[in-house]
Amino acid sequence: MNPRRSISSNPASTVKSRFTNGFLQALLRINRQRITSTTAYTPREIFRGYLRVKIAADVSMASAIGSRRAWSRAILRKVRSHGRDGAQVRRMSFLAMRKRNLYGNIKCVEDAGFHQANVLRKLVPGGEAMDMCCLLGETAHYIKCLKTQVKVMGRIAEVFST
Amino acid sequence: MDGHENEGILQCPSSGMSTNPLPEKVSGMIMNSVSMYKHSNGADPFFSSGWDPLVSLSHNENFGGSSMVSHREFASTPYPIVLENQGISGTSHLVQYPSSSTYVELVPKLPCLGSGSFSDMVNSFGLPECSQIVNSECPQNYASSKEDGTGRTSTNGALSQDDRQMSGEGAVGSSPNAKRRKRVSDYNNSPVSPRQNAAGETEKDLSGQSSDVQKESDEKKPKTEQNPGSNFRGKQTGKQGKNASSADGFKENYIHVRARRGQATNSHSLAERVRREKISERMRLLQELVPGCNKITGKAVMLDEIINYVQSLQQQVEFLSMKLATVNPEQNVDIEQILSKDIINSRSGTGAILGFGPGTSSSHRFHRGTFQGTLPSISSTTSKYPLLPQTVLDNELHGLFQVGFDSCPAVDNLGSNGHFKPEL
């Protein structure tokens, strides 16, 4: 896969390489912690480890992108403020929708694709506060990054399994 | 949509130019080339910082100013520079990057990227017939612009012959821009420095379609001393018959959109049209990203496909993270090994993982029966995307682990453990 954009002139600092580095570091940390813990193989621990790895993957991808895209900012925001209670989260999403109504030309339900747009907003991180135009742009970028993520993680799994 | 594009790109408002097959071809080529250009060029608007095309185009700005006046022929070398300036104008209206615009009429980025980079495409793809077509269009535009500029004939003499021909050339490229100038409410543009390229704006004025009150009123004041065609523009202010946004007044930092022939000239519908075109542009890009969506025409179906694809990608990530959580890494993990996967096709690679992963090393930690029970169902699941059967796996896993679990403590654990500090 071609390296995508580089922030610096260094050709090795692509999104993919940054993500790989960050993710591998997180993986090694998680594994070290898992090895030291005694009950490593109960289902509960396995599930916890799975969640950790999943969040590590998302966060390392968002960090590789930085603050350039709204979805990466949303992921980092979510991680930094993971202690919010549910009520506050709902309040935030309500405010986000109001903001979207204000700034984006949101059309009402009759627009073809309103329902799908809502589903898409839930899928793409940070999609609540976006109008359709921005949402589509963010979705495109997000899809590209997800593809990178899948490829790199697949490769890592291969390397680890051999 | 394509019909409107054809109309918009090469239409002279007061000319009797009948539609000929050439406009469709040019517009079609423009549209195709936009997508090709976006992919072949590294400055992808999504993946560049957004301003890389601007940076690369701005290098030509200086060249464009000097070479503009010199050429008479419709050679391909001055032509791209002419259009590069159009491109600069087009892409430069965006909020965060006010400096390198040459034109204040700020057009939506994406359509103009197509038109402005047309010259790049002509050069880079080496389509000689493309430049021939455009060159043959230009005399027509030039002639028609001559016809409808009754008040302009006197001022035409004031300008050099070169400028007129440049404008004729530029008319093709600029006419897509000319069609999209309108104050859009959600398009909050910062004050852009008025065009530094005097010759370029002359040429913009000369093209028959591009008569805008707003732009001229802005530019007149700072540019009168530079621009030889300022009286020309003054005369052109009288010719605002079809400009729907003239009623908006003389405001700066607006996107100027012209009503197309036969379209409603209400400002709301113009804004709607701009917004719809932006959205359809993004949908086209998404169509190329999502596999198997080339034949889908329809927003709702396309959105369904996009949703399915995003969901499947997210599930793949979840599956792989589950796999990685259970596998013990080797001591020396070579990053080069991971980054240099050149041969592996994503399909076959990840398909191999799916096929063998659960069954081999990691599965002994799970309920073996569950996985082996799911594997046959995986093969029977029809899916478009290579790893969609993970939905089955996921359900099983969640069923396994959600009994008596609450995931919140697990997540809280993560924060306190500091595993996921963003400074990764």
Coordinates of N, CA and C in Angstrom, one line a residue, chain B residues 56-216:
Chain B
S56 N 1.0 23.5 -4.5 CA 1.7 23.2 -5.7 C 1.2 24.1 -6.8
L57 N 0.0 24.5 -6.7 CA -0.5 25.4 -7.8 C 0.0 26.8 -7.6
S58 N 0.2 27.2 -6.4 CA 0.7 28.5 -6.2 C 2.1 28.8 -6.7
H59 N 2.8 27.7 -6.9 CA 4.1 27.9 -7.5 C 4.0 28.4 -8.9
N60 N 2.9 28.0 -9.6 CA 2.7 28.5 -10.9 C 2.1 29.8 -11.0
E61 N 1.7 30.3 -9.9 CA 1.1 31.6 -9.9 C 2.0 32.7 -10.6
N62 N 3.2 32.7 -10.1 CA 4.1 33.7 -10.6 C 4.4 33.5 -12.1
F63 N 4.5 32.2 -12.5 CA 4.7 32.0 -13.9 C 3.5 32.5 -14.7
G64 N 2.4 32.2 -14.2 CA 1.2 32.5 -14.9 C 1.0 33.9 -15.3
G65 N 1.4 34.8 -14.3 CA 1.2 36.2 -14.6 C 2.1 36.7 -15.7
S66 N 3.3 36.1 -15.8 CA 4.2 36.6 -16.8 C 3.9 36.1 -18.2
S67 N 3.6 34.8 -18.2 CA 3.4 34.2 -19.5 C 2.1 34.4 -20.1
M68 N 1.2 35.0 -19.3 CA -0.2 35.1 -19.8 C -0.2 36.0 -21.0
V69 N 0.5 37.0 -21.0 CA 0.3 38.1 -22.0 C 1.0 37.8 -23.3
S70 N 1.9 36.8 -23.2 CA 2.8 36.7 -24.3 C 2.3 35.8 -25.5
H71 N 1.5 34.9 -25.1 CA 1.2 33.9 -26.2 C -0.1 34.2 -26.9
R72 N 0.0 33.9 -28.2 CA -1.2 34.0 -29.0 C -1.8 32.7 -29.4
E73 N -0.9 31.7 -29.5 CA -1.4 30.5 -30.0 C -2.1 29.7 -28.9
F74 N -2.9 28.8 -29.4 CA -3.5 27.9 -28.4 C -2.6 26.7 -28.1
A75 N -1.4 27.0 -27.8 CA -0.5 25.9 -27.5 C -0.8 25.4 -26.1
S76 N -0.4 24.2 -25.9 CA -0.8 23.6 -24.6 C 0.0 24.2 -23.4
T77 N 1.2 24.8 -23.7 CA 2.0 25.2 -22.6 C 1.4 26.5 -21.9
P78 N 1.0 27.5 -22.6 CA 0.4 28.6 -21.8 C -0.9 28.2 -21.3
Y79 N -1.6 27.4 -22.0 CA -2.9 27.1 -21.6 C -3.0 26.5 -20.2
P80 N -2.2 25.5 -19.9 CA -2.3 25.0 -18.5 C -2.0 26.1 -17.5
I81 N -1.1 27.0 -17.8 CA -0.8 28.0 -16.8 C -2.1 28.9 -16.6
V82 N -2.7 29.2 -17.7 CA -3.9 30.0 -17.7 C -4.9 29.3 -16.8
L83 N -5.1 28.0 -17.0 CA -6.1 27.3 -16.2 C -5.6 27.1 -14.8
E84 N -4.3 27.1 -14.6 CA -3.8 26.9 -13.2 C -4.3 28.1 -12.4
N85 N -4.3 29.2 -13.0 CA -4.8 30.4 -12.2 C -6.3 30.2 -11.9
Q86 N -7.0 29.7 -12.8 CA -8.4 29.4 -12.5 C -8.4 28.5 -11.4
G87 N -7.6 27.5 -11.4 CA -7.6 26.5 -10.3 C -7.2 27.1 -9.0
I88 N -6.3 28.0 -9.1 CA -5.9 28.7 -7.8 C -7.1 29.4 -7.3
S89 N -7.8 30.1 -8.2 CA -9.0 30.8 -7.7 C -10.0 29.9 -7.1
G90 N -10.1 28.8 -7.8 CA -11.2 27.9 -7.4 C -10.9 27.3 -6.0
T91 N -9.7 26.9 -5.9 CA -9.4 26.1 -4.6 C -9.1 27.1 -3.5
S92 N -9.0 28.3 -3.8 CA -8.5 29.2 -2.8 C -9.5 29.8 -1.9
H93 N -10.7 29.5 -2.1 CA -11.7 30.2 -1.4 C -11.9 29.6 0.0
L94 N -11.3 28.5 0.3 CA -11.5 27.8 1.6 C -11.1 28.7 2.8
V95 N -11.7 28.4 3.8 CA -11.6 29.4 4.9 C -10.2 29.5 5.4
Q96 N -9.5 28.5 5.6 CA -8.3 28.6 6.4 C -7.1 29.0 5.5
Y97 N -7.3 29.3 4.3 CA -6.1 29.5 3.5 C -6.3 30.7 2.6
P98 N -6.3 31.8 3.2 CA -6.7 33.0 2.4 C -5.6 33.5 1.5
S99 N -4.4 33.1 1.7 CA -3.4 33.9 1.0 C -3.2 33.7 -0.4
S100 N -3.4 32.5 -0.9 CA -2.9 32.3 -2.3 C -4.0 32.4 -3.3
S101 N -5.1 33.1 -3.0 CA -6.1 33.2 -4.1 C -5.8 34.3 -5.0
T102 N -6.1 34.0 -6.2 CA -6.0 35.1 -7.2 C -7.3 35.7 -7.5
Y103 N -8.4 35.0 -7.2 CA -9.7 35.5 -7.5 C -10.5 35.5 -6.3
V104 N -11.3 36.5 -6.2 CA -12.2 36.5 -5.0 C -13.4 35.7 -5.3
E105 N -13.8 35.5 -6.5 CA -14.9 34.7 -6.6 C -14.6 33.3 -6.4
L106 N -15.1 33.0 -5.4 CA -14.8 31.8 -4.6 C -15.8 30.8 -5.0
V107 N -15.3 29.8 -5.5 CA -16.2 28.7 -6.0 C -16.0 27.5 -5.1
P108 N -17.0 26.7 -5.1 CA -16.8 25.5 -4.3 C -15.6 24.7 -4.8
K109 N -15.0 24.1 -3.8 CA -13.6 23.6 -4.1 C -13.7 22.4 -5.1
L110 N -14.6 21.5 -4.9 CA -14.5 20.3 -5.6 C -14.8 20.5 -7.1
P111 N -15.8 21.1 -7.4 CA -16.0 21.3 -8.9 C -14.9 22.1 -9.5
C112 N -14.4 23.0 -8.8 CA -13.4 23.8 -9.4 C -12.1 23.1 -9.5
L113 N -11.9 22.2 -8.6 CA -10.7 21.4 -8.7 C -10.7 20.7 -10.0
G114 N -11.9 20.2 -10.3 CA -11.9 19.5 -11.6 C -11.6 20.5 -12.8
S115 N -12.2 21.6 -12.7 CA -11.9 22.5 -13.9 C -10.6 23.1 -13.8
G116 N -10.1 23.5 -12.7 CA -8.9 24.1 -12.6 C -7.7 23.2 -12.9
S117 N -7.9 22.0 -12.5 CA -6.8 21.1 -12.8 C -6.9 20.4 -14.1
F118 N -7.8 20.9 -14.9 CA -8.0 20.3 -16.2 C -6.7 20.3 -17.0
S119 N -6.0 21.4 -16.9 CA -4.8 21.6 -17.6 C -3.8 20.5 -17.1
D120 N -3.7 20.3 -15.8 CA -2.8 19.3 -15.3 C -3.1 18.0 -15.9
M121 N -4.4 17.7 -16.0 CA -4.8 16.4 -16.5 C -4.4 16.3 -17.9
V122 N -4.6 17.4 -18.6 CA -4.2 17.4 -20.0 C -2.8 17.1 -20.2
N123 N -2.0 17.7 -19.4 CA -0.6 17.5 -19.5 C -0.2 16.1 -19.0
S124 N -0.6 15.8 -17.8 CA -0.1 14.6 -17.2 C -0.6 13.3 -17.9
F125 N -1.8 13.3 -18.4 CA -2.2 12.1 -19.0 C -2.0 12.1 -20.5
G126 N -1.5 13.2 -21.0 CA -1.1 13.3 -22.4 C -2.2 13.0 -23.3
L127 N -3.3 13.7 -23.1 CA -4.5 13.4 -24.0 C -4.5 14.5 -25.0
P128 N -3.9 14.2 -26.1 CA -3.8 15.3 -27.1 C -5.2 15.7 -27.6
E129 N -6.0 14.7 -27.7 CA -7.3 15.0 -28.3 C -8.1 15.9 -27.3
C130 N -7.8 15.8 -26.1 CA -8.5 16.6 -25.1 C -8.1 18.1 -25.3
S131 N -6.9 18.4 -25.5 CA -6.5 19.7 -25.7 C -7.0 20.2 -27.0
Q132 N -7.1 19.4 -28.0 CA -7.6 19.8 -29.3 C -9.1 20.2 -29.1
I133 N -9.8 19.4 -28.3 CA -11.2 19.7 -28.1 C -11.4 21.1 -27.5
V134 N -10.6 21.2 -26.4 CA -10.7 22.5 -25.7 C -10.3 23.6 -26.6
N135 N -9.3 23.4 -27.3 CA -8.8 24.5 -28.2 C -9.9 24.8 -29.2
S136 N -10.6 23.8 -29.6 CA -11.6 24.1 -30.6 C -12.8 24.8 -30.0
E137 N -13.0 24.5 -28.7 CA -14.1 25.2 -28.1 C -13.8 26.7 -27.9
C138 N -12.5 27.0 -27.6 CA -12.2 28.3 -27.3 C -12.6 29.3 -28.3
P139 N -12.3 29.1 -29.6 CA -12.7 30.1 -30.6 C -14.2 30.3 -30.5
Q140 N -15.0 29.3 -30.3 CA -16.4 29.4 -30.2 C -16.8 30.4 -29.1
N141 N -16.2 30.1 -28.0 CA -16.5 30.9 -26.8 C -16.1 32.3 -27.1
Y142 N -15.0 32.4 -27.7 CA -14.4 33.7 -27.9 C -15.4 34.5 -28.8
A143 N -15.8 33.8 -29.9 CA -16.7 34.5 -30.8 C -18.0 34.9 -30.1
S144 N -18.5 34.0 -29.3 CA -19.8 34.3 -28.7 C -19.6 35.4 -27.7
S145 N -18.5 35.4 -27.0 CA -18.4 36.4 -26.0 C -18.2 37.8 -26.8
K146 N -17.7 37.7 -28.0 CA -17.7 38.9 -28.7 C -19.0 39.4 -29.1
E147 N -19.9 38.5 -29.4 CA -21.3 38.9 -29.8 C -22.0 39.6 -28.6
D148 N -21.9 38.9 -27.5 CA -22.8 39.5 -26.4 C -22.2 40.6 -25.7
G149 N -21.0 40.9 -26.0 CA -20.5 42.1 -25.3 C -20.6 43.3 -26.2
T150 N -21.8 43.8 -26.2 CA -22.0 45.0 -27.1 C -21.2 46.2 -26.5
G151 N -21.4 46.3 -25.2 CA -20.7 47.4 -24.5 C -19.2 47.2 -24.4
R152 N -18.8 46.0 -24.8 CA -17.4 45.6 -24.6 C -16.6 45.9 -25.8
T153 N -17.2 46.1 -26.9 CA -16.4 46.2 -28.1 C -15.4 47.4 -28.0
S154 N -15.9 48.4 -27.4 CA -15.0 49.6 -27.3 C -13.9 49.3 -26.4
T155 N -14.2 48.6 -25.4 CA -13.1 48.3 -24.4 C -12.2 47.2 -24.8
N156 N -12.7 46.4 -25.8 CA -11.9 45.3 -26.2 C -10.6 45.8 -26.9
G157 N -10.8 47.0 -27.5 CA -9.6 47.5 -28.1 C -8.6 47.9 -27.1
A158 N -9.1 48.2 -25.9 CA -8.1 48.7 -24.9 C -7.2 47.6 -24.5
L159 N -7.7 46.4 -24.6 CA -6.9 45.2 -24.2 C -6.1 44.6 -25.3
S160 N -5.1 44.0 -24.9 CA -4.3 43.4 -25.9 C -5.0 42.2 -26.5
Q161 N -4.7 41.9 -27.7 CA -5.2 40.7 -28.4 C -5.0 39.5 -27.6
D162 N -3.8 39.4 -27.0 CA -3.4 38.2 -26.3 C -4.4 38.0 -25.1
D163 N -4.7 39.0 -24.4 CA -5.6 38.8 -23.3 C -6.9 38.3 -23.7
R164 N -7.4 38.8 -24.8 CA -8.7 38.2 -25.3 C -8.6 36.8 -25.6
Q165 N -7.5 36.4 -26.2 CA -7.4 35.0 -26.6 C -7.2 34.2 -25.4
M166 N -6.4 34.7 -24.5 CA -6.3 34.0 -23.2 C -7.6 33.8 -22.5
S167 N -8.4 34.9 -22.6 CA -9.7 34.8 -22.0 C -10.5 33.7 -22.7
G168 N -10.4 33.7 -24.0 CA -11.1 32.7 -24.7 C -10.7 31.3 -24.3
E169 N -9.4 31.2 -24.1 CA -9.0 29.9 -23.7 C -9.5 29.6 -22.3
G170 N -9.4 30.6 -21.5 CA -9.7 30.4 -20.1 C -11.2 30.3 -19.9
A171 N -12.0 30.6 -20.9 CA -13.4 30.6 -20.7 C -13.9 29.2 -20.5
V172 N -13.3 28.3 -21.1 CA -13.8 26.9 -21.0 C -13.5 26.5 -19.5
G173 N -12.3 26.8 -19.1 CA -12.0 26.3 -17.7 C -12.8 27.2 -16.7
S174 N -13.0 28.4 -17.0 CA -13.6 29.3 -16.0 C -15.1 29.2 -16.0
S175 N -15.6 28.7 -17.1 CA -17.1 28.7 -17.1 C -17.6 27.7 -16.0
P176 N -17.0 26.6 -15.7 CA -17.6 25.8 -14.6 C -17.5 26.7 -13.3
N177 N -16.4 27.4 -13.2 CA -16.3 28.3 -12.0 C -17.4 29.3 -12.1
A178 N -17.6 29.9 -13.3 CA -18.6 31.0 -13.4 C -20.0 30.5 -13.0
K179 N -20.2 29.3 -13.2 CA -21.5 28.8 -12.8 C -21.8 28.6 -11.4
R180 N -20.8 28.8 -10.6 CA -20.9 28.5 -9.2 C -20.5 29.6 -8.3
R181 N -21.2 30.7 -8.4 CA -20.8 31.8 -7.5 C -22.0 32.3 -6.8
K182 N -22.0 32.1 -5.5 CA -23.2 32.4 -4.8 C -22.8 32.5 -3.3
R183 N -23.4 33.4 -2.7 CA -23.3 33.4 -1.3 C -23.9 32.2 -0.6
V184 N -23.2 31.4 -0.1 CA -23.7 30.2 0.6 C -23.7 30.5 2.1
S185 N -24.7 30.3 2.7 CA -24.8 30.8 4.1 C -23.8 30.0 5.0
D186 N -23.6 28.8 4.7 CA -22.7 28.0 5.6 C -21.3 28.1 5.1
Y187 N -21.0 28.9 4.2 CA -19.7 28.9 3.7 C -19.0 30.2 4.1
N188 N -18.5 30.2 5.3 CA -18.0 31.4 5.9 C -16.6 31.7 5.4
N189 N -16.4 32.5 4.5 CA -15.1 32.7 4.0 C -14.4 33.9 4.6
S190 N -13.2 33.7 5.0 CA -12.5 34.8 5.5 C -12.1 35.8 4.4
P191 N -11.8 36.9 4.7 CA -11.5 37.9 3.6 C -10.2 37.4 2.9
V192 N -10.4 37.2 1.7 CA -9.3 36.7 0.9 C -8.6 37.9 0.3
S193 N -7.3 37.8 0.2 CA -6.6 39.0 -0.4 C -7.1 39.1 -1.9
P194 N -7.4 40.3 -2.2 CA -7.9 40.5 -3.6 C -6.8 40.0 -4.6
R195 N -7.2 39.6 -5.7 CA -6.3 38.9 -6.6 C -5.1 39.8 -6.9
Q196 N -4.0 39.1 -6.9 CA -2.8 39.7 -7.2 C -2.5 39.7 -8.7
N197 N -3.1 38.8 -9.3 CA -2.8 38.6 -10.7 C -3.7 39.5 -11.6
A198 N -3.2 40.5 -12.0 CA -4.1 41.5 -12.8 C -4.5 40.9 -14.1
A199 N -3.6 40.3 -14.8 CA -3.9 39.7 -16.1 C -4.9 38.6 -15.9
G200 N -4.8 37.9 -14.9 CA -5.7 36.8 -14.7 C -7.1 37.3 -14.5
E201 N -7.3 38.3 -13.8 CA -8.6 38.8 -13.6 C -9.2 39.4 -14.8
T202 N -8.4 40.0 -15.5 CA -8.8 40.6 -16.8 C -9.5 39.5 -17.6
E203 N -8.8 38.4 -17.7 CA -9.2 37.3 -18.5 C -10.5 36.7 -17.9
K204 N -10.6 36.7 -16.7 CA -11.8 36.3 -16.0 C -13.0 37.2 -16.4
D205 N -12.8 38.4 -16.5 CA -13.8 39.3 -16.8 C -14.3 39.1 -18.2
L206 N -13.3 38.8 -19.1 CA -13.6 38.8 -20.5 C -14.5 37.6 -20.8
S207 N -14.4 36.6 -20.1 CA -15.2 35.4 -20.5 C -16.7 35.8 -20.4
G208 N -17.4 35.4 -21.3 CA -18.8 35.9 -21.4 C -19.6 35.6 -20.2
Q209 N -19.4 34.4 -19.7 CA -20.3 34.0 -18.6 C -20.0 34.7 -17.3
S210 N -18.8 35.2 -17.2 CA -18.3 35.5 -15.8 C -18.5 37.0 -15.5
S211 N -19.7 37.4 -15.7 CA -19.9 38.8 -15.3 C -20.5 38.9 -13.9
D212 N -19.7 39.4 -13.0 CA -20.2 39.4 -11.6 C -20.1 40.8 -11.1
V213 N -21.2 41.2 -10.5 CA -21.1 42.5 -9.9 C -20.2 42.5 -8.7
Q214 N -20.4 41.5 -7.9 CA -19.8 41.6 -6.6 C -18.3 41.6 -6.7
K215 N -17.8 40.7 -7.5 CA -16.4 40.6 -7.6 C -15.8 41.9 -8.1
E216 N -16.4 42.5 -9.1 CA -15.9 43.7 -9.7 C -15.9 44.8 -8.7

